[in-house]
PDB file of C-alpha atoms in Angstrom:
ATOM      1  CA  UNK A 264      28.191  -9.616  -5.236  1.00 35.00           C
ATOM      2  CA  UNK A 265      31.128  -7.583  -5.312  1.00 36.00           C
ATOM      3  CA  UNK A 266      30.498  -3.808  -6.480  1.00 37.00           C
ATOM      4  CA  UNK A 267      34.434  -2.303  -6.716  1.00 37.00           C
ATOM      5  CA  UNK A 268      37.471  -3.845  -6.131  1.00 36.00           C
ATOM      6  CA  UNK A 269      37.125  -6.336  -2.716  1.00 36.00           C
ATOM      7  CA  UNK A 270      34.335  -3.995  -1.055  1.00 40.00           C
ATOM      8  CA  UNK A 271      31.412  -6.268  -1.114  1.00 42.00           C
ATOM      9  CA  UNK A 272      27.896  -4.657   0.103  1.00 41.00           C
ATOM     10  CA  UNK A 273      26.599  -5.659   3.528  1.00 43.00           C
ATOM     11  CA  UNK A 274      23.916  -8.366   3.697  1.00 46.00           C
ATOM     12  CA  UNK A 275      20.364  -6.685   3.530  1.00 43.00           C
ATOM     13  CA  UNK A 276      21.951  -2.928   2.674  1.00 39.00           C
ATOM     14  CA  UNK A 277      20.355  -1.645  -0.640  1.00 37.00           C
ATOM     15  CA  UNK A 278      23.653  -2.755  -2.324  1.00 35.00           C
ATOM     16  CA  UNK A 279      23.087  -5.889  -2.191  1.00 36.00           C
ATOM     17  CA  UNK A 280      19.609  -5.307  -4.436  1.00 36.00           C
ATOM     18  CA  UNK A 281      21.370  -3.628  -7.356  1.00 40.00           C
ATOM     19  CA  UNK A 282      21.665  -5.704 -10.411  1.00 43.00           C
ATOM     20  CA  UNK A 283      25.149  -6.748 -11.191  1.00 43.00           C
ATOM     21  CA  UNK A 284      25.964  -4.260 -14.139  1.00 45.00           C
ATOM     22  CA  UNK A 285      28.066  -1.696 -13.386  1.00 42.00           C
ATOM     23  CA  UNK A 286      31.384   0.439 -14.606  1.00 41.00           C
ATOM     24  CA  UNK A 287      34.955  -0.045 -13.193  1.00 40.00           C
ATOM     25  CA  UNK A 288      37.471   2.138 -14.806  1.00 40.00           C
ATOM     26  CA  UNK A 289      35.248   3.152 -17.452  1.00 39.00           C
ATOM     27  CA  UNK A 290      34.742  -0.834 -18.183  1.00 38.00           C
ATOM     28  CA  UNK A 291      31.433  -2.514 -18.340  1.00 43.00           C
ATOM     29  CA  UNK A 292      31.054  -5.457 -15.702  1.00 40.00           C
ATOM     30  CA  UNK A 293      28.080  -7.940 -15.819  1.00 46.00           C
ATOM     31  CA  UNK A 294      27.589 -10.532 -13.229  1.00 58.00           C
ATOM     32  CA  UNK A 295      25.138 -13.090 -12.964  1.00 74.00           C
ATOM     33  CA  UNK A 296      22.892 -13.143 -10.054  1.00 84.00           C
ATOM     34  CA  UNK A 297      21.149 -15.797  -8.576  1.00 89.00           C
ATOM     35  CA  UNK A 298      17.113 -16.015  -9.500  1.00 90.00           C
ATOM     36  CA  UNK A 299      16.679 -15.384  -5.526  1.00 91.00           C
ATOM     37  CA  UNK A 300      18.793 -12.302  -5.273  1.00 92.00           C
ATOM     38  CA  UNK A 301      16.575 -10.609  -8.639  1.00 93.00           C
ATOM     39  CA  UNK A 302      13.214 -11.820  -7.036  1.00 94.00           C
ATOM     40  CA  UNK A 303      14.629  -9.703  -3.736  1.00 95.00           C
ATOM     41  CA  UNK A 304      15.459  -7.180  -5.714  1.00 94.00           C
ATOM     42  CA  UNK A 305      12.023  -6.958  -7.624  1.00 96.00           C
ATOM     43  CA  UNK A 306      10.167  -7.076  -4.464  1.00 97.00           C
ATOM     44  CA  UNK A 307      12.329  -4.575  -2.822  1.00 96.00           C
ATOM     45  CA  UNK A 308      12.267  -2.019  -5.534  1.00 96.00           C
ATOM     46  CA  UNK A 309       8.498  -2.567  -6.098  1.00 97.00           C
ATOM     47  CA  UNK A 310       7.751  -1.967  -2.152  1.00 97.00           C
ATOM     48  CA  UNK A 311       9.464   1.075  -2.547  1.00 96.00           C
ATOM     49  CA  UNK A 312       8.146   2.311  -5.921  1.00 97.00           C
ATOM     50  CA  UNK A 313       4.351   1.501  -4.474  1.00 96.00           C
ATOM     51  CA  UNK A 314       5.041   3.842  -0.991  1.00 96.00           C
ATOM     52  CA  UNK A 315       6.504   6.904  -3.353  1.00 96.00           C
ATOM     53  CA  UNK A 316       3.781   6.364  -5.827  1.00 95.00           C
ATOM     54  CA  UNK A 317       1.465   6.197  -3.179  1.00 94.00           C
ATOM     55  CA  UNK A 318       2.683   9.139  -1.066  1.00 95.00           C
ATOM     56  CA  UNK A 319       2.950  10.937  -4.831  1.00 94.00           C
ATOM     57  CA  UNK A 320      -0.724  10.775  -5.573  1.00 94.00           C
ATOM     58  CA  UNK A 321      -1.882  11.921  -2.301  1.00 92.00           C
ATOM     59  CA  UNK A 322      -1.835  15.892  -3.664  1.00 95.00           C
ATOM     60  CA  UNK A 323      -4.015  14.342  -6.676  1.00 92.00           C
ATOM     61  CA  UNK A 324      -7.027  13.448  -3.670  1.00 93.00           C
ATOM     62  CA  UNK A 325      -6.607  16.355  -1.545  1.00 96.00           C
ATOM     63  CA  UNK A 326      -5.741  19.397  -4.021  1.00 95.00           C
ATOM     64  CA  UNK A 327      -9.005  20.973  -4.353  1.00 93.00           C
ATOM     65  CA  UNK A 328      -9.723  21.009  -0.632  1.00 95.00           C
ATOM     66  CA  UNK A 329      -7.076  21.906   0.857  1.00 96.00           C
ATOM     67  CA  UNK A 330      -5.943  24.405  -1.876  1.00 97.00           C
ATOM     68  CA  UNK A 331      -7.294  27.101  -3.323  1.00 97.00           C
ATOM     69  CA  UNK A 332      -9.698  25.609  -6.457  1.00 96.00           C
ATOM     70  CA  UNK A 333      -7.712  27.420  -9.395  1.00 97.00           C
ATOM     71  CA  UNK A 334      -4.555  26.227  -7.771  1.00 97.00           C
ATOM     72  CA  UNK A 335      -5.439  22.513  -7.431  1.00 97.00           C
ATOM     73  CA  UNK A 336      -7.073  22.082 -10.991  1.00 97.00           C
ATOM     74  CA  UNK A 337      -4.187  24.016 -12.280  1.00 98.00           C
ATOM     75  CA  UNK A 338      -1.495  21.903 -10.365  1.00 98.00           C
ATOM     76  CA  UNK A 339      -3.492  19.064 -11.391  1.00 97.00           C
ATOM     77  CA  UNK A 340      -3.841  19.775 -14.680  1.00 98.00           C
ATOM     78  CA  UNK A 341      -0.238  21.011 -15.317  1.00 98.00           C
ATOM     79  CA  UNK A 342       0.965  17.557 -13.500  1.00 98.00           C
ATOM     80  CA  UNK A 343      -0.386  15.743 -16.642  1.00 98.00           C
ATOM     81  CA  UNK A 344       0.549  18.396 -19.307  1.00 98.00           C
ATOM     82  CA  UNK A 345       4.225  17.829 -18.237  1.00 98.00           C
ATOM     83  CA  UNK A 346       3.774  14.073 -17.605  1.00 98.00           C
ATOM     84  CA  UNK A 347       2.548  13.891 -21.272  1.00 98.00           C
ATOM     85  CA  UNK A 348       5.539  16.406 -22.486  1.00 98.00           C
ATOM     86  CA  UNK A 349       8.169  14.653 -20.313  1.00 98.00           C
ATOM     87  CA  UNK A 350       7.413  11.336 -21.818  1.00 97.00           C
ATOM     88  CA  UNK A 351       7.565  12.584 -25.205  1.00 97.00           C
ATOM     89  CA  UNK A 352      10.891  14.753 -24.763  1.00 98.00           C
ATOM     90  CA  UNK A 353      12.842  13.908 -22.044  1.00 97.00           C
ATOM     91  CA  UNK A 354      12.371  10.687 -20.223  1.00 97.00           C
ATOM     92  CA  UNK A 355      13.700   8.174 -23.050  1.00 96.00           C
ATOM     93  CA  UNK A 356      17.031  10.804 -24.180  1.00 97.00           C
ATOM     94  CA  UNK A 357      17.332  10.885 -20.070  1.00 96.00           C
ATOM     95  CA  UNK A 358      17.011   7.163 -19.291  1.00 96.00           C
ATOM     96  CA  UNK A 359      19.166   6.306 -22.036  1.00 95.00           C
ATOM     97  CA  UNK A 360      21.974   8.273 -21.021  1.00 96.00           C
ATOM     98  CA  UNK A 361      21.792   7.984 -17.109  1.00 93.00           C
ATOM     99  CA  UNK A 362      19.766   4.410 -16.823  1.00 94.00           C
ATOM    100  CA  UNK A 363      17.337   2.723 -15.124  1.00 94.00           C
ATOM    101  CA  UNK A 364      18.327   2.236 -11.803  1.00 93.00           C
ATOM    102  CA  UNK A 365      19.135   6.609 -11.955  1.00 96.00           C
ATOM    103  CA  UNK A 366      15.623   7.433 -13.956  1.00 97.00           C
ATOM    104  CA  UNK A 367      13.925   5.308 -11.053  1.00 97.00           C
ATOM    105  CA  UNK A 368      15.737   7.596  -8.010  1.00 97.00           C
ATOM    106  CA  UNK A 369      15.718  10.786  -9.961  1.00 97.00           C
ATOM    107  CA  UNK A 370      11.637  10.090 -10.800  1.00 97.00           C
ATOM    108  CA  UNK A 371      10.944   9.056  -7.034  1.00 97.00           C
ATOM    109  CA  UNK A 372      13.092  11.895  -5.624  1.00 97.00           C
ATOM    110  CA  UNK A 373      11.308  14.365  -7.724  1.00 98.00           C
ATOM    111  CA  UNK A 374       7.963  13.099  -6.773  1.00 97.00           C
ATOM    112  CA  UNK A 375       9.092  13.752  -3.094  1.00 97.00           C
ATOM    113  CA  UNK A 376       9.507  17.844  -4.399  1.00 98.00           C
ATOM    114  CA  UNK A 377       6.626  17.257  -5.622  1.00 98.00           C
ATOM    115  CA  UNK A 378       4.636  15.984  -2.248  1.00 98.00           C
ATOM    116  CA  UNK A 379       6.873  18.535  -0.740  1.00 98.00           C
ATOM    117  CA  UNK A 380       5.777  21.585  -2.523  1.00 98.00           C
ATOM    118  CA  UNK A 381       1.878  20.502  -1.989  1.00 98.00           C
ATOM    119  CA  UNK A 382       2.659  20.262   1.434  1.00 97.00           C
ATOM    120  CA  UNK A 383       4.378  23.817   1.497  1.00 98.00           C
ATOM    121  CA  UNK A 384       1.379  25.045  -0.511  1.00 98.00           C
ATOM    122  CA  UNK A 385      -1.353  23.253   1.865  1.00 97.00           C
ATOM    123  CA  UNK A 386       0.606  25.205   4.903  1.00 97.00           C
ATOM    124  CA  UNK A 387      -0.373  28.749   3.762  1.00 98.00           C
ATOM    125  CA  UNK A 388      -3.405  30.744   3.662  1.00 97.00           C
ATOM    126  CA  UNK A 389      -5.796  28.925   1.077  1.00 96.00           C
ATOM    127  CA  UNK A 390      -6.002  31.499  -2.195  1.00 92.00           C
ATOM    128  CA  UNK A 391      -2.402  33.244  -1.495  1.00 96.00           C
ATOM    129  CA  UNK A 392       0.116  33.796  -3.883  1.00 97.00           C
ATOM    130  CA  UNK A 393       2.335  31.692  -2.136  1.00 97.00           C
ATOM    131  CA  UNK A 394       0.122  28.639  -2.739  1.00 98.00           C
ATOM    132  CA  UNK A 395       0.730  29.530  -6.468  1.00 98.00           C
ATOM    133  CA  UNK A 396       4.356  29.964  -6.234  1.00 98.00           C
ATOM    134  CA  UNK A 397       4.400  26.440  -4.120  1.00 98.00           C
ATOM    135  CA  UNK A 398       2.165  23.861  -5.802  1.00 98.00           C
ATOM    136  CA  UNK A 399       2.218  25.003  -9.528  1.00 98.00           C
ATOM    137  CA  UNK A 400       6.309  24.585 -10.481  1.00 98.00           C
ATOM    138  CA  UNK A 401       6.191  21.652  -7.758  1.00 98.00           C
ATOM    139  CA  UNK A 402       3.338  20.155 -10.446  1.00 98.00           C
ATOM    140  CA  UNK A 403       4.830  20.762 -13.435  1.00 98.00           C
ATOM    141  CA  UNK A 404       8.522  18.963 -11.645  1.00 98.00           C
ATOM    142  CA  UNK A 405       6.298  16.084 -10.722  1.00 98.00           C
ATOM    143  CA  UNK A 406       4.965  15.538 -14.315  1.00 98.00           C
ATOM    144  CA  UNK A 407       8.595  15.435 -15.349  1.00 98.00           C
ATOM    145  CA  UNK A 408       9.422  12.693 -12.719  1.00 98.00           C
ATOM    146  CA  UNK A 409       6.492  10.653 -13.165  1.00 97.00           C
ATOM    147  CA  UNK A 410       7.254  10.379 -17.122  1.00 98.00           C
ATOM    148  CA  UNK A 411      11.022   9.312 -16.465  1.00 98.00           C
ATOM    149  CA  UNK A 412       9.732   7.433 -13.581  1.00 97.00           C
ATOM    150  CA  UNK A 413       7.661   5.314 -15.628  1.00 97.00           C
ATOM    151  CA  UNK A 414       9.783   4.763 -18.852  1.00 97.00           C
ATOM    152  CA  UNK A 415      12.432   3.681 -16.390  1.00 97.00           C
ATOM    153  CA  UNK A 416      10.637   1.091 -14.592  1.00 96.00           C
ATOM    154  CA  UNK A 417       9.108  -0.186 -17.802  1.00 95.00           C
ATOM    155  CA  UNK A 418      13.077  -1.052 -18.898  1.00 94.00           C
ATOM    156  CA  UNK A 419      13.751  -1.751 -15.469  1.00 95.00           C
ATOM    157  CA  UNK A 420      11.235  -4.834 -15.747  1.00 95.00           C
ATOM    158  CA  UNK A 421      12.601  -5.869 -18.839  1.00 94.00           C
ATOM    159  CA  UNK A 422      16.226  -6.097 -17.402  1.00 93.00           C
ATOM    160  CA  UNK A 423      15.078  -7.938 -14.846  1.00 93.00           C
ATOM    161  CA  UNK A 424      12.935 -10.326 -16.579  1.00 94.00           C
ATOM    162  CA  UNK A 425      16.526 -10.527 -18.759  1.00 93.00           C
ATOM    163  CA  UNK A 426      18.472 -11.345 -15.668  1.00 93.00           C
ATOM    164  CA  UNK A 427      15.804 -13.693 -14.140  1.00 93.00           C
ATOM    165  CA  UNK A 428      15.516 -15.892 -17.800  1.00 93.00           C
ATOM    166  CA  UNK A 429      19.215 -16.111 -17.831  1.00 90.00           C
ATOM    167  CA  UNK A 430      20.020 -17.093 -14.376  1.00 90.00           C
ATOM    168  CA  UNK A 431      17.092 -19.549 -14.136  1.00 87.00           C
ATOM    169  CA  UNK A 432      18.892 -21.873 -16.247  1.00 83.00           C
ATOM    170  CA  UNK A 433      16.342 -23.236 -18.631  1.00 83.00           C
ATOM    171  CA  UNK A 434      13.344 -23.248 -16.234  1.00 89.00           C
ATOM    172  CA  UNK A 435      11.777 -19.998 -16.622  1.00 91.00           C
ATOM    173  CA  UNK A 436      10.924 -18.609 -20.303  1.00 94.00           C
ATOM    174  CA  UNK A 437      10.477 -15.128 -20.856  1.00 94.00           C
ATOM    175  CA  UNK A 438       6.877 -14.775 -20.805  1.00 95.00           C
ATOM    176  CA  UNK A 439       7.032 -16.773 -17.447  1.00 95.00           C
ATOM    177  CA  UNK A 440       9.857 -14.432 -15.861  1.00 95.00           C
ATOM    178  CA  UNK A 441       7.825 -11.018 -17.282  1.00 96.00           C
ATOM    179  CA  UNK A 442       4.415 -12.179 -16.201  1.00 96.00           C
ATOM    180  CA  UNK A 443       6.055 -13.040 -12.390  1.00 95.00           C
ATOM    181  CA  UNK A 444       8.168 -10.035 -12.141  1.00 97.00           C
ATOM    182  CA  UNK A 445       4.705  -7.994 -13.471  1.00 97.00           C
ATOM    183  CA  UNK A 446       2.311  -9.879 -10.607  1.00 97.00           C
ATOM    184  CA  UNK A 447       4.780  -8.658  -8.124  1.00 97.00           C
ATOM    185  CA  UNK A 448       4.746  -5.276  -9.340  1.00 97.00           C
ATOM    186  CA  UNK A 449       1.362  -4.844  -9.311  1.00 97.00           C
ATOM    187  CA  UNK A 450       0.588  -6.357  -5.704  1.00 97.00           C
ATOM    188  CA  UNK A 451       2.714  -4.114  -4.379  1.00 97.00           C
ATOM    189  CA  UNK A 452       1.733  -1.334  -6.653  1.00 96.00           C
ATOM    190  CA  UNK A 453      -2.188  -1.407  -5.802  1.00 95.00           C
ATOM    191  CA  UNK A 454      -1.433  -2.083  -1.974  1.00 96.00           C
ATOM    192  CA  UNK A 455       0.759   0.777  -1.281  1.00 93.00           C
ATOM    193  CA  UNK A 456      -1.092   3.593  -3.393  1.00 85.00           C
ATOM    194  CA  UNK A 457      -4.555   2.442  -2.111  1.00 73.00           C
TER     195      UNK A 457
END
């Protein structure tokens, strides 16, 4: 797999698990990757996918105890509100424009704020202000990342099981490539956020 020019990715860096679409010079490249290299890539970006989303709904268990009441059913609730609003208004126009592979790192990045701010919120004095000021805009960031999050894995999938059907040459239909990209996902998925 060679990204720019000669520069080829090292073996096992996270290079070497992108998909083989990408822009030189403003010029759309597509390579073809073996079915081996997109089954390591599925795996890989469903490990990592199941620790954020795992690490992400950690504030959801402990938000009531640790926080003031008010401020974790308010978090809580707000989380959803803006999960609901982001997938509505911004995660397709934001996929679409930026991509998968940039919906799927801006979602788990802002799911880290989000983990971040509870964490900043579960650090001061239970009732404060400050646990306001932390946890609520930190909640209503998350529901925004969790709605691109999700509409770009759910294309992500479908690239992949594109890639996989095409590179399989002949053996692998694409009800067979979704439903084995979709077991993986899920594995991984339950493991990591139980």
């Amino acid at each position: 797999l060679k990204l720019i020019g000669n520069t080829s990715p090292q073996p096992g860096c996270a290079a070497e698990y992108l998909l083989g679409e990408f822009s030189m010079a403003g010029v759309e490249v597509q390579q073809r990757l073996s079915a081996a290299t997109l089954r390591r890539n599925w795996h890989f970006t469903s490990v990592v996918f199941g620790i954020n989303h795992g690490c992400a709904t950690t504030p959801l268990i402990f938000a009531t105890t640790l926080l003031d009441k008010d401020v974790g059913y308010t978090g809580s609730a707000l989380l959803y509100v803006f999960t609901c609003l982001g997938s509505l208004f911004v995660s397709v126009p934001f996929v679409s424009s930026l991509g998968q592979r940039w919906g799927l790192f801006f979602g788990m990045a802002v799911y880290c704020l989000y983990v971040a701010s509870f964490a900043a919120a579960a650090a001061v004095p239970k009732g404060s202000w400050e646990q306001w000021a932390f946890f609520i805009p930190g909640s209503c960031a998350g529901g925004i990342a969790a709605s691109v999050l999700w509409t770009a894995q759910g294309s992500y999938i479908d690239r992949h099981a594109t890639a996989l059907v095409a590179s399989s040459d002949g053996e692998l239909d694409r009800q067979q490539a979704t439903a084995s990209l979709a077991s993986t996902f899920a594995v991984y998925y339950l493991l990591l956020e139980v």
